[in-house]
mmCIF file of C-alpha atoms in Angstrom:
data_model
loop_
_atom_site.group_PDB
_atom_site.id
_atom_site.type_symbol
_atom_site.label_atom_id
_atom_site.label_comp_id
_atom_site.label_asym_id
_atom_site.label_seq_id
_atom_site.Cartn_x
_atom_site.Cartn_y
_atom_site.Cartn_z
ATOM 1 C CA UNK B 231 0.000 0.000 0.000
ATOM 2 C CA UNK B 232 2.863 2.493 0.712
ATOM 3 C CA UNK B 233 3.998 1.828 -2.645
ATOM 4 C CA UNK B 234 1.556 2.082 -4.649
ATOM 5 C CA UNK B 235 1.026 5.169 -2.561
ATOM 6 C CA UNK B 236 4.368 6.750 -3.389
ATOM 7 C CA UNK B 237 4.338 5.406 -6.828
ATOM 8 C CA UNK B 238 0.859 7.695 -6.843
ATOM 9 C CA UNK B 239 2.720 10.637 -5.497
ATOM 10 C CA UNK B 240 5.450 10.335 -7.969
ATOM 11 C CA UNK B 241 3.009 10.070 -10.909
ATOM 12 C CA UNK B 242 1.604 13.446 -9.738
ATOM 13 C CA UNK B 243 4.648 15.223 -9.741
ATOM 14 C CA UNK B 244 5.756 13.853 -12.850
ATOM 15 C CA UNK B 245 2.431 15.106 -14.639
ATOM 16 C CA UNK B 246 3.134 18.260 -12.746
ATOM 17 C CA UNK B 247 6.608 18.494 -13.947
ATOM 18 C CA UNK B 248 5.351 17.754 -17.460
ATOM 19 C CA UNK B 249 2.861 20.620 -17.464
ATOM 20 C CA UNK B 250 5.209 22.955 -16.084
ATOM 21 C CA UNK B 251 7.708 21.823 -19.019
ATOM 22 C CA UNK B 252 4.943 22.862 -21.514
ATOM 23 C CA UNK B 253 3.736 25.797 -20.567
ATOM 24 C CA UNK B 254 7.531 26.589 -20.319
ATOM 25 C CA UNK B 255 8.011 25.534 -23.642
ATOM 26 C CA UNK B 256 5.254 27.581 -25.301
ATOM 27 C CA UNK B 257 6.270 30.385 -23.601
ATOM 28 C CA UNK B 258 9.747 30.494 -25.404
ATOM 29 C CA UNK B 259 8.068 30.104 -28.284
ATOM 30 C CA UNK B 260 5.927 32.679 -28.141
ATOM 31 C CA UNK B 261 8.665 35.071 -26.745
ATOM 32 C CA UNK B 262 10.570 35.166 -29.730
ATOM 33 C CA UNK B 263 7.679 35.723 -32.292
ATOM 34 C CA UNK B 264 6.174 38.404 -29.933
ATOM 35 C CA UNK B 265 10.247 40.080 -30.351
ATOM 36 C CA UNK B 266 10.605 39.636 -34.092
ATOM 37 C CA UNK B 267 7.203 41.416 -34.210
ATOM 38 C CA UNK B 268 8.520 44.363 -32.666
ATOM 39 C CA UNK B 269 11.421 44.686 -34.797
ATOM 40 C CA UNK B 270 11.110 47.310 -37.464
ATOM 41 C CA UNK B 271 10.859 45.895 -41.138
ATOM 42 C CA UNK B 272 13.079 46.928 -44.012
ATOM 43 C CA UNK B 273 11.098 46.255 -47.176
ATOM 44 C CA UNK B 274 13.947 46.041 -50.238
ATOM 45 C CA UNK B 275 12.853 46.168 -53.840
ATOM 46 C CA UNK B 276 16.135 43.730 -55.654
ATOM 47 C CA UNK B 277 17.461 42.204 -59.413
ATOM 48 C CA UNK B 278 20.004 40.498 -57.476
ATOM 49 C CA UNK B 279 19.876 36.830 -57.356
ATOM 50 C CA UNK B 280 18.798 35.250 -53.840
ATOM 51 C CA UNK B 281 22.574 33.852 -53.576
ATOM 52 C CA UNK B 282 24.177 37.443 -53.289
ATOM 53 C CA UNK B 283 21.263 38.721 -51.340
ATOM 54 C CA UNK B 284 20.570 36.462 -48.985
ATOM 55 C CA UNK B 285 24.073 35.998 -46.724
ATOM 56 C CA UNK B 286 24.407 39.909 -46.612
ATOM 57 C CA UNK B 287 20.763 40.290 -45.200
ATOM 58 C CA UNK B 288 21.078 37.121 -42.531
ATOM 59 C CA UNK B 289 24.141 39.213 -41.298
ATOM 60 C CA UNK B 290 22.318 42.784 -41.425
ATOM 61 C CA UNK B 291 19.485 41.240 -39.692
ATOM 62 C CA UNK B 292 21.544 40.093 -36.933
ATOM 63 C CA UNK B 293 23.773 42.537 -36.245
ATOM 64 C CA UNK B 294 21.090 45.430 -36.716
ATOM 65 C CA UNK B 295 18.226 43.839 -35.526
ATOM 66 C CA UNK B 296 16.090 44.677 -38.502
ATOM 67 C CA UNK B 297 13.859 42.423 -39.748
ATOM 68 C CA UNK B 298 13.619 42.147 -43.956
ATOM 69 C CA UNK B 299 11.231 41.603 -46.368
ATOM 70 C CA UNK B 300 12.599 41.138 -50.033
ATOM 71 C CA UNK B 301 11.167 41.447 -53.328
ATOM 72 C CA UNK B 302 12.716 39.809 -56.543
ATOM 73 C CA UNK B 303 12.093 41.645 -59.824
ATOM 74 C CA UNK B 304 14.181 42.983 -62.949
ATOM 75 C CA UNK B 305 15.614 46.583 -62.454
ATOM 76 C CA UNK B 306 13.509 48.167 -64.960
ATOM 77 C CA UNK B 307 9.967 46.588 -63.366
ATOM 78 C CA UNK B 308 10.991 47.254 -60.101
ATOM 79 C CA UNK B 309 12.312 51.025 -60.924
ATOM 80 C CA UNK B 310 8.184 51.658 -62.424
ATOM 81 C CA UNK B 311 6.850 50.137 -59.227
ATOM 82 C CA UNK B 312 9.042 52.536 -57.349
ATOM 83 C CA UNK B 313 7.589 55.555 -59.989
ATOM 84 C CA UNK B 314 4.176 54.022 -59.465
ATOM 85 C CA UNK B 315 4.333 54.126 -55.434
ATOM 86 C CA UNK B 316 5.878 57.044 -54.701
ATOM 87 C CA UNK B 317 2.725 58.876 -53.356
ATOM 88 C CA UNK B 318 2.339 56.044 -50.635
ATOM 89 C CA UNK B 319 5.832 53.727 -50.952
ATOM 90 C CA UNK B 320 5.927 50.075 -50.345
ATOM 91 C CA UNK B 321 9.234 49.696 -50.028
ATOM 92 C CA UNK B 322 12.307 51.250 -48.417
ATOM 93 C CA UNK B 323 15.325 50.275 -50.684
ATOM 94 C CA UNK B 324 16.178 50.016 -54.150
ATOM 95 C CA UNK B 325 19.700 48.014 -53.974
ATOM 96 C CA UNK B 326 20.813 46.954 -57.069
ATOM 97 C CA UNK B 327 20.191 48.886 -60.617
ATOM 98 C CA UNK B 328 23.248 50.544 -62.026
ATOM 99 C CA UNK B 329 24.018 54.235 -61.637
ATOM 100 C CA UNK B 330 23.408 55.126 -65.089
ATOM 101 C CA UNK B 331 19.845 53.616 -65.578
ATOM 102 C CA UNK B 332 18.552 55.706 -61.738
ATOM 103 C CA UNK B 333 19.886 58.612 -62.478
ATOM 104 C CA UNK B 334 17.101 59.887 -64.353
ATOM 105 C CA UNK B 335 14.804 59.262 -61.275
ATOM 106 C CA UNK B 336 17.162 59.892 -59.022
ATOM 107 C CA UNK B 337 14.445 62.772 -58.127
ATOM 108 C CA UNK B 338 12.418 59.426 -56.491
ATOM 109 C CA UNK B 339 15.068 58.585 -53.973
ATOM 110 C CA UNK B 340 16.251 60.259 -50.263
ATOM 111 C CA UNK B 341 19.661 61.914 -50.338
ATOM 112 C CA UNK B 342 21.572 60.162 -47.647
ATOM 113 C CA UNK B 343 25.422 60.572 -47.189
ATOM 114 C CA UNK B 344 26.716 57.333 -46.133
ATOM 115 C CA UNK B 345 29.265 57.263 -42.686
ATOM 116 C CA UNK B 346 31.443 55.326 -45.455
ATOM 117 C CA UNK B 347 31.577 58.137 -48.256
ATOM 118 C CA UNK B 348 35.082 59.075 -47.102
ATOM 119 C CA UNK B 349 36.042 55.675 -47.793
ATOM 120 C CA UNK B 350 34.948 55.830 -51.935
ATOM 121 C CA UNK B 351 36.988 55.704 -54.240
ATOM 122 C CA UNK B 352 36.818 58.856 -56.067
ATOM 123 C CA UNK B 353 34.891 57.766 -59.201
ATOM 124 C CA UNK B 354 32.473 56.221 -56.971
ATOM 125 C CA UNK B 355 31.500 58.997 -54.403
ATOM 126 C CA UNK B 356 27.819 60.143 -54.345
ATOM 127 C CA UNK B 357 27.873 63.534 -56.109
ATOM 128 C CA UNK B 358 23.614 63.321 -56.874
ATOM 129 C CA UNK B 359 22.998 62.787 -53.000
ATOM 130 C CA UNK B 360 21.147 60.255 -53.929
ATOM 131 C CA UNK B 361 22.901 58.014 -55.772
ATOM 132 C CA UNK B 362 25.263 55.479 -52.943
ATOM 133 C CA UNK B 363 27.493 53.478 -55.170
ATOM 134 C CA UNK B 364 27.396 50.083 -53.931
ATOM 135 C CA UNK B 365 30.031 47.789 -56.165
ATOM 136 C CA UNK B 366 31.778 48.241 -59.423
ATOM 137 C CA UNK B 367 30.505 46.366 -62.215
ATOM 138 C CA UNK B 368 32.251 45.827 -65.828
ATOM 139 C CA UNK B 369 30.209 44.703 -69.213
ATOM 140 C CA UNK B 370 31.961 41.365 -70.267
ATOM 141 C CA UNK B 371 31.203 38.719 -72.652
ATOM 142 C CA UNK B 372 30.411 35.426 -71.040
ATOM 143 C CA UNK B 373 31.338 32.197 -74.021
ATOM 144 C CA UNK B 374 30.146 28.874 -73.343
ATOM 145 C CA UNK B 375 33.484 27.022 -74.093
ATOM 146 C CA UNK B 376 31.839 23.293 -75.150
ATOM 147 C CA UNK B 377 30.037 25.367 -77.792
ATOM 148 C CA UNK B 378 32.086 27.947 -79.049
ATOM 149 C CA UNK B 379 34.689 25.615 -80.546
ATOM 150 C CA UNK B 380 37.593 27.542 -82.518
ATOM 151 C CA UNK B 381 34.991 30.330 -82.616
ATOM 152 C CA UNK B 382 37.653 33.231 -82.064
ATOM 153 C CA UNK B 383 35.274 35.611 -79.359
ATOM 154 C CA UNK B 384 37.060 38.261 -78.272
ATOM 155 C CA UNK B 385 35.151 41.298 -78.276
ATOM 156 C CA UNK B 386 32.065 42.611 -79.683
ATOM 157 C CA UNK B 387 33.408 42.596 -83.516
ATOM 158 C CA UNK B 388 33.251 39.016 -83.019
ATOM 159 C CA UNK B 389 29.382 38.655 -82.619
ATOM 160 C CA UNK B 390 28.695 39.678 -85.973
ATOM 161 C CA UNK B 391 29.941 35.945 -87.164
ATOM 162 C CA UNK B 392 26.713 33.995 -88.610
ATOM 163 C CA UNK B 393 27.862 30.978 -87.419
ATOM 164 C CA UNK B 394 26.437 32.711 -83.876
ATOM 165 C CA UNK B 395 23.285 34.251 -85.355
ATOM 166 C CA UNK B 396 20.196 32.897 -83.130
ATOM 167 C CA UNK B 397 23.179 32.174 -80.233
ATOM 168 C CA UNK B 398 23.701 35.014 -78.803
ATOM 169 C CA UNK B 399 21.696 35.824 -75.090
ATOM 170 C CA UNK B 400 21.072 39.590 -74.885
ATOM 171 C CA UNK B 401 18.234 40.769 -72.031
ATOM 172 C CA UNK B 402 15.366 43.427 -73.260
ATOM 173 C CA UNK B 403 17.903 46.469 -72.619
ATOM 174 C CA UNK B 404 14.325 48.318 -71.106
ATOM 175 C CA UNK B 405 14.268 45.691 -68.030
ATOM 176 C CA UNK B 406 18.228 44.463 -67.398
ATOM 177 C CA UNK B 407 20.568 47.515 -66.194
ATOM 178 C CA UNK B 408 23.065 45.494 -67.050
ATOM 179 C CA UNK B 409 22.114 45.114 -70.762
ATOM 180 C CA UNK B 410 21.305 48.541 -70.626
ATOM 181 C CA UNK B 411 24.971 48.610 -70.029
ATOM 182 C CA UNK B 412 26.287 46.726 -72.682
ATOM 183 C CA UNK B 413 24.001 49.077 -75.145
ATOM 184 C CA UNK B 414 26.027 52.010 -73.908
ATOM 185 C CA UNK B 415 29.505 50.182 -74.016
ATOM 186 C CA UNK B 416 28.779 49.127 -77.698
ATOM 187 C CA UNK B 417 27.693 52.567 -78.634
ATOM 188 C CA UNK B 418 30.871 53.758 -77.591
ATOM 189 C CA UNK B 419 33.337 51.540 -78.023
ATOM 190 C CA UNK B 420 32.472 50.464 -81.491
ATOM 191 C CA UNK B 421 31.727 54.097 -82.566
ATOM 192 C CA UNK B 422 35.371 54.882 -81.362
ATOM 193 C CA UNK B 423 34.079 56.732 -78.736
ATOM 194 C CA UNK B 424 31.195 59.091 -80.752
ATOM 195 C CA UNK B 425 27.790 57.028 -79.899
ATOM 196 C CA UNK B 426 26.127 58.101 -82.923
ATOM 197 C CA UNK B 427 29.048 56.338 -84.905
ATOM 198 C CA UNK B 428 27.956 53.072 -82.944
ATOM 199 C CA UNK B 429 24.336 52.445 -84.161
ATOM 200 C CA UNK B 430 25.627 50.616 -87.507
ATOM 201 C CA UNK B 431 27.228 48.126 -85.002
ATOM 202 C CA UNK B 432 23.740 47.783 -83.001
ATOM 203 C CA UNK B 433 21.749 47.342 -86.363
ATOM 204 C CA UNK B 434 23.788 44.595 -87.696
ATOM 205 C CA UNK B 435 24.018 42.890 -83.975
ATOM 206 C CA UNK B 436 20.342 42.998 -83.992
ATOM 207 C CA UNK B 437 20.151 40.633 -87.339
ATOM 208 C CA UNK B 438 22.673 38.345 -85.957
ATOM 209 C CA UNK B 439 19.936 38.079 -82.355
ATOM 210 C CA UNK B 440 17.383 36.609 -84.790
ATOM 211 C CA UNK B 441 14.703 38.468 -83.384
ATOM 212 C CA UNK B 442 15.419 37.131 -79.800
ATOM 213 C CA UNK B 443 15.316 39.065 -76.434
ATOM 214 C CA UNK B 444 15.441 37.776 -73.071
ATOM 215 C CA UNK B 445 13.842 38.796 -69.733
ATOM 216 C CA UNK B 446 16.296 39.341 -67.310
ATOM 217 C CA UNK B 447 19.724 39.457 -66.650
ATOM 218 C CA UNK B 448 20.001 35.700 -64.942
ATOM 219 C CA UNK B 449 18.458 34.463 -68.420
ATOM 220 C CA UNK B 450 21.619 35.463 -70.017
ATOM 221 C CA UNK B 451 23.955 34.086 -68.220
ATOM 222 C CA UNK B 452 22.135 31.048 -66.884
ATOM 223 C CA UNK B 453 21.869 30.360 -70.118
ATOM 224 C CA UNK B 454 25.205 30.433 -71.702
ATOM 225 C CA UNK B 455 26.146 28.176 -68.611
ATOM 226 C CA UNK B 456 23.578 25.757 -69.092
ATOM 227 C CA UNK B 457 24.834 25.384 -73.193
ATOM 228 C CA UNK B 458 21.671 27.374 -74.836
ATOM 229 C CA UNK B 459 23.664 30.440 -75.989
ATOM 230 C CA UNK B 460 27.231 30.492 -76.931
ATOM 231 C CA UNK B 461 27.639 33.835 -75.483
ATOM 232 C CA UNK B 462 25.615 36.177 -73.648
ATOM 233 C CA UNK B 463 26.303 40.025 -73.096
ATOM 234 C CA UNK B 464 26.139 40.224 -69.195
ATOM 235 C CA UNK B 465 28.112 41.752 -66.028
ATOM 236 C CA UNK B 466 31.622 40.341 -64.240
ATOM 237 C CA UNK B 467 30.477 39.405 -61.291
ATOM 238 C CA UNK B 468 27.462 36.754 -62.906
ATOM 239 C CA UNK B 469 30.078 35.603 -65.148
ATOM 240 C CA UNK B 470 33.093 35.186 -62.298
ATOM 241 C CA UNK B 471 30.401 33.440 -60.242
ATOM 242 C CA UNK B 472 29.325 30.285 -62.800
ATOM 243 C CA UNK B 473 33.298 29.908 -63.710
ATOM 244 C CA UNK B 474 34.108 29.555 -60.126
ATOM 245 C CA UNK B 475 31.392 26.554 -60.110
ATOM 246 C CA UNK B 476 33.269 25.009 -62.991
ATOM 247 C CA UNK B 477 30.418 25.577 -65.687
ATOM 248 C CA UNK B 478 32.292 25.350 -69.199
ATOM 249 C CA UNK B 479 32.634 29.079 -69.565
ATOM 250 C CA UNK B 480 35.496 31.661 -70.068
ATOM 251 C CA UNK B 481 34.597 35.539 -69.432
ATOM 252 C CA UNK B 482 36.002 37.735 -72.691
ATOM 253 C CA UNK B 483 36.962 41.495 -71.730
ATOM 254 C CA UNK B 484 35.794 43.316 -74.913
ATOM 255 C CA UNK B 485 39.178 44.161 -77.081
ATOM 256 C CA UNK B 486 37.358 47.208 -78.405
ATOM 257 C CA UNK B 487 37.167 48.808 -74.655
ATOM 258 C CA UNK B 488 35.072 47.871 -71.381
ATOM 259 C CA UNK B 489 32.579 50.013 -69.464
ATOM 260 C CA UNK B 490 32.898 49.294 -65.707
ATOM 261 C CA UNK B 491 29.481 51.195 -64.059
ATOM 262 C CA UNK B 492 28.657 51.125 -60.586
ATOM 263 C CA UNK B 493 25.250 49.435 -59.370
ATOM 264 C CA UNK B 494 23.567 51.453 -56.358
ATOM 265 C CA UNK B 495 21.981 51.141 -53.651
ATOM 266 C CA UNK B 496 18.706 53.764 -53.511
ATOM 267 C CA UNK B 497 16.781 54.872 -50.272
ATOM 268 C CA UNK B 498 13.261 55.391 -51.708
ATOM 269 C CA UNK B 499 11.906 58.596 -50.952
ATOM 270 C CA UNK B 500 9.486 59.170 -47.948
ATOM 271 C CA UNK B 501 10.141 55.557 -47.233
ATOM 272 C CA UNK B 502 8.477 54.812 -44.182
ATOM 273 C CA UNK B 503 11.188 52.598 -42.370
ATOM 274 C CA UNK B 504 13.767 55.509 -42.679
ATOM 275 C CA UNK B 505 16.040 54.929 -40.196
ATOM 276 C CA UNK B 506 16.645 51.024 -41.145
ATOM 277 C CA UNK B 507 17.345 52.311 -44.406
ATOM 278 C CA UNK B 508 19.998 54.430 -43.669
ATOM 279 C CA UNK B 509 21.340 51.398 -41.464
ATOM 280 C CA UNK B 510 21.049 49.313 -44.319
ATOM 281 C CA UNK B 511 23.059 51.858 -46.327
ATOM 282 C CA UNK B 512 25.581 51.847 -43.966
ATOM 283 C CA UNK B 513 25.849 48.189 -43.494
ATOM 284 C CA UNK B 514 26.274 47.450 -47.044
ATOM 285 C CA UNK B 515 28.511 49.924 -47.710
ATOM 286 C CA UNK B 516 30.943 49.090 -44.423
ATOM 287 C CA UNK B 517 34.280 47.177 -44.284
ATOM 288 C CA UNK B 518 33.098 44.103 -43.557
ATOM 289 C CA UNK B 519 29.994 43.507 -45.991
ATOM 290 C CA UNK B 520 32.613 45.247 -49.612
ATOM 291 C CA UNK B 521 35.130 42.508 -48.110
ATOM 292 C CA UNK B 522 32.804 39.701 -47.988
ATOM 293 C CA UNK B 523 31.372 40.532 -51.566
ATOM 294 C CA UNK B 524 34.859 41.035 -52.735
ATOM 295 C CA UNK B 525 35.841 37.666 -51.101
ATOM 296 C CA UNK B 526 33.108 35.431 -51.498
ATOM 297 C CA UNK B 527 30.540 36.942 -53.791
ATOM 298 C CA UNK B 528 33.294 38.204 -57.130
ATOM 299 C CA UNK B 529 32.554 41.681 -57.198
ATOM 300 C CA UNK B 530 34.730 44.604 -57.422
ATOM 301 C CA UNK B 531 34.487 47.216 -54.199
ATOM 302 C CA UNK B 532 33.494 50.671 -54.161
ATOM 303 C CA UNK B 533 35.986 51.160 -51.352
ATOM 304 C CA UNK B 534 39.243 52.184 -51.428
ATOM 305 C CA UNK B 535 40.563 49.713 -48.538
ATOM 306 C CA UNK B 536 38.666 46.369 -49.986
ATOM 307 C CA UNK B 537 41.138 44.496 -52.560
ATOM 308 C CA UNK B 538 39.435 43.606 -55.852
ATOM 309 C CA UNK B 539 38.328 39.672 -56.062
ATOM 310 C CA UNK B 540 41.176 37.262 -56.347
ATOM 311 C CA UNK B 541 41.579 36.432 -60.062
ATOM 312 C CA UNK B 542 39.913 39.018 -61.816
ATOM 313 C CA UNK B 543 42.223 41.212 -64.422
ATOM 314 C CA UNK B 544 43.651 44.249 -62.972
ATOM 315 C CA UNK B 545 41.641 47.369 -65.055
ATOM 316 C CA UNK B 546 45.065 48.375 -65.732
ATOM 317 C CA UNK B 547 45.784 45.480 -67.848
ATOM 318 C CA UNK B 548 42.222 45.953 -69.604
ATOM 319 C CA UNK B 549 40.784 48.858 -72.942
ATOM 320 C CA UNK B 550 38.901 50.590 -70.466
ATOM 321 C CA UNK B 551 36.711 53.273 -71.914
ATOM 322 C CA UNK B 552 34.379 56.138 -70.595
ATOM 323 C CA UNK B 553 30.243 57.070 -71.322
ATOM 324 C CA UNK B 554 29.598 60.895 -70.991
ATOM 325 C CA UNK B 555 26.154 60.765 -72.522
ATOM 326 C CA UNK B 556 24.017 57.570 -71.351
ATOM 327 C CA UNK B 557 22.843 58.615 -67.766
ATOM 328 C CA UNK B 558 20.526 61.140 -68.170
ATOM 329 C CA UNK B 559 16.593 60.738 -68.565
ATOM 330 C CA UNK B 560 16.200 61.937 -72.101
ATOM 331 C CA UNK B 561 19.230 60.400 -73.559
ATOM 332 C CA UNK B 562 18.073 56.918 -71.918
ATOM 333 C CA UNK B 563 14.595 56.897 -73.295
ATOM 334 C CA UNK B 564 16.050 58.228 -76.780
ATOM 335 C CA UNK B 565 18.719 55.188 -76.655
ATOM 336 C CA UNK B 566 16.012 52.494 -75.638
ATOM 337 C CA UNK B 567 13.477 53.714 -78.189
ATOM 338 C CA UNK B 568 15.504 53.562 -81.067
ATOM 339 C CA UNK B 569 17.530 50.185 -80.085
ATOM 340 C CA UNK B 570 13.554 48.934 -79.853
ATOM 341 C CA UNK B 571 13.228 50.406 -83.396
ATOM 342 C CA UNK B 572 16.127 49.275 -84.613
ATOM 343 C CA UNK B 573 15.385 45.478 -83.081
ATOM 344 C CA UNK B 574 12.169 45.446 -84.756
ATOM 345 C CA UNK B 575 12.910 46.784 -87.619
ATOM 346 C CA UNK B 576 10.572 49.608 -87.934
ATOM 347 C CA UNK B 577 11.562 52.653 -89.134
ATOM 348 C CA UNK B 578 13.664 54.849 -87.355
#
């Protein structure tokens, strides 16, 4: 009887103890949600792929406890939905887009001075007040070496071969900065520096596309690595990125002269997590996030202390030329609309 009446007793407690366990457990569960809630939320409008993004935004979350919410989309879509919003805006941060292709609505963004500025490079400080450069990004050729054969690709001269008409990935130059990009690099380096000089080149590249744009930027060079295109006109960093996974590509430095633009990163005007923003701005701009990028993500810093990616040509060593011309809002939509022209073949 005294057994059964301690082996009672015990049952109680353990029941107790298991009660006590749960309501324990639920309420660490609950504390957390109830603290995440109360964190502000940075809402970022993004073309970059969820690969770049996503380690830089685990480690801003963390360290500035900021919660984010991101949104995928090509530069030019995500640039109207910005125009579209700005009475009421739904998001906080434009990062990613290259200099030249905001500018003309750089009237839509906050002027913010980053606590890194001092640390630009001079061709990279923020002269707009709007306009934080975030990484330097040349135009390269990306050649899928399984298909190209004893194709000779070395610069732009070299797409105008038949044997690559229909093989060539370009994006719609209206929604990929970055082929917005190559438009202006083409322009100038094949018209020897005078743009105007350069449209013969775009006409006869645009019979040798066969009629064939792509949607985004990751369509071109997805698809050069994956053996649909033989080349693709896209940006250093995508094309450093799928030769460091071994795909069976080689990235070509145009012989006729490179373009290296910054991309940006853009506090939306009136954005109503303003403070996080500037954080954000801060953060990405810092020491430690241009050295990861540099180190583990193949893109060139905007800093002047952050060492350009191990294996990537020094710009000494490379025909680097200079736009004057493509970044402002009239010369953009004049540029666009007759490449679309041109593409089509209607009349100009």
């Amino acid at each position: 009887m005294g057994n059964k009446k301690r082996w009672r007793t015990a049952m109680v407690l353990l029941v107790l103890v298991a009660v006590l366990v749960m309501c324990f457990s639920w309420q660490q569960l609950d504390e957390p949600a109830k603290a995440e809630e109360d964190l502000p939320q940075l809402v970022i409008y993004s073309p970059h792929p969820l690969e770049f993004t996503q380690p830089l935004l685990d480690e801003f979350e963390k360290s500035a406890g900021v919660r984010v919410r991101l949104v995928n989309g090509g530069t030019g879509k995500l640039l109207q939905r910005v125009r579209e919003e700005q009475e009421n805006p739904q998001a906080d941060i434009l990062w990613g887009g290259s200099v030249s292709m905001i500018k003309p609505d750089a009237g839509l963004f906050e002027e913010y001075e980053s606590v890194n500025e001092a640390m630009m490079r001079p061709e990279f400080r923020n002269r707009e007040g709007s306009l934080t450069r975030f990484t330097d990004v040349p135009s390269v050729l990306l050649v899928n070496t399984d298909l190209a054969g004893d194709l000779p690709i070395g610069g732009y001269a070299d797409l105008l071969n038949p044997r690559l008409r229909g093989k060539i990935a370009m994006a719609d130059p209206a929604v990929s900065s970055s082929s917005y990009e190559q438009i202006i690099n083409m322009l100038y380096a094949m018209g020897d520096g005078n743009p105007e000089q350069g449209w013969e080149y775009i006409r006869a590249l645009s019979a040798n596309l066969d009629g064939r744009l792509l949607d985004s930027s990751a369509d071109v060079y997805e698809g050069v690595a994956r053996g649909r295109y033989v080349v693709g006109c896209t940006f250093e960093e995508a094309a450093l990125t799928y030769q460091r996974l071994g795909a069976p590509v080689r990235i070509v430095y145009m012989k006729e002269g490179v373009i290296s633009e910054p991309d940006g990163v853009y506090i939306i005007r009136n954005a109503k997590n303003m403070a996080a923003a500037k954080q954000f701005v801060d953060f990405i701009t810092g020491h430690g996030a241009q050295s990861y990028i540099a180190r583990n993500l193949h893109r060139r810093s905007v800093r002047k202390d952050v060492a350009a990616p191990e294996g990537l040509q020094e710009k000494d060593n490379l025909v680097m030329i200079s736009a004057d011309a493509g970044d402002t809002g009239e010369i953009r939509q004049q540029w666009l609309e007759r490449f679309r022209r041109i593409f089509y073949g209607t009349k100009e």
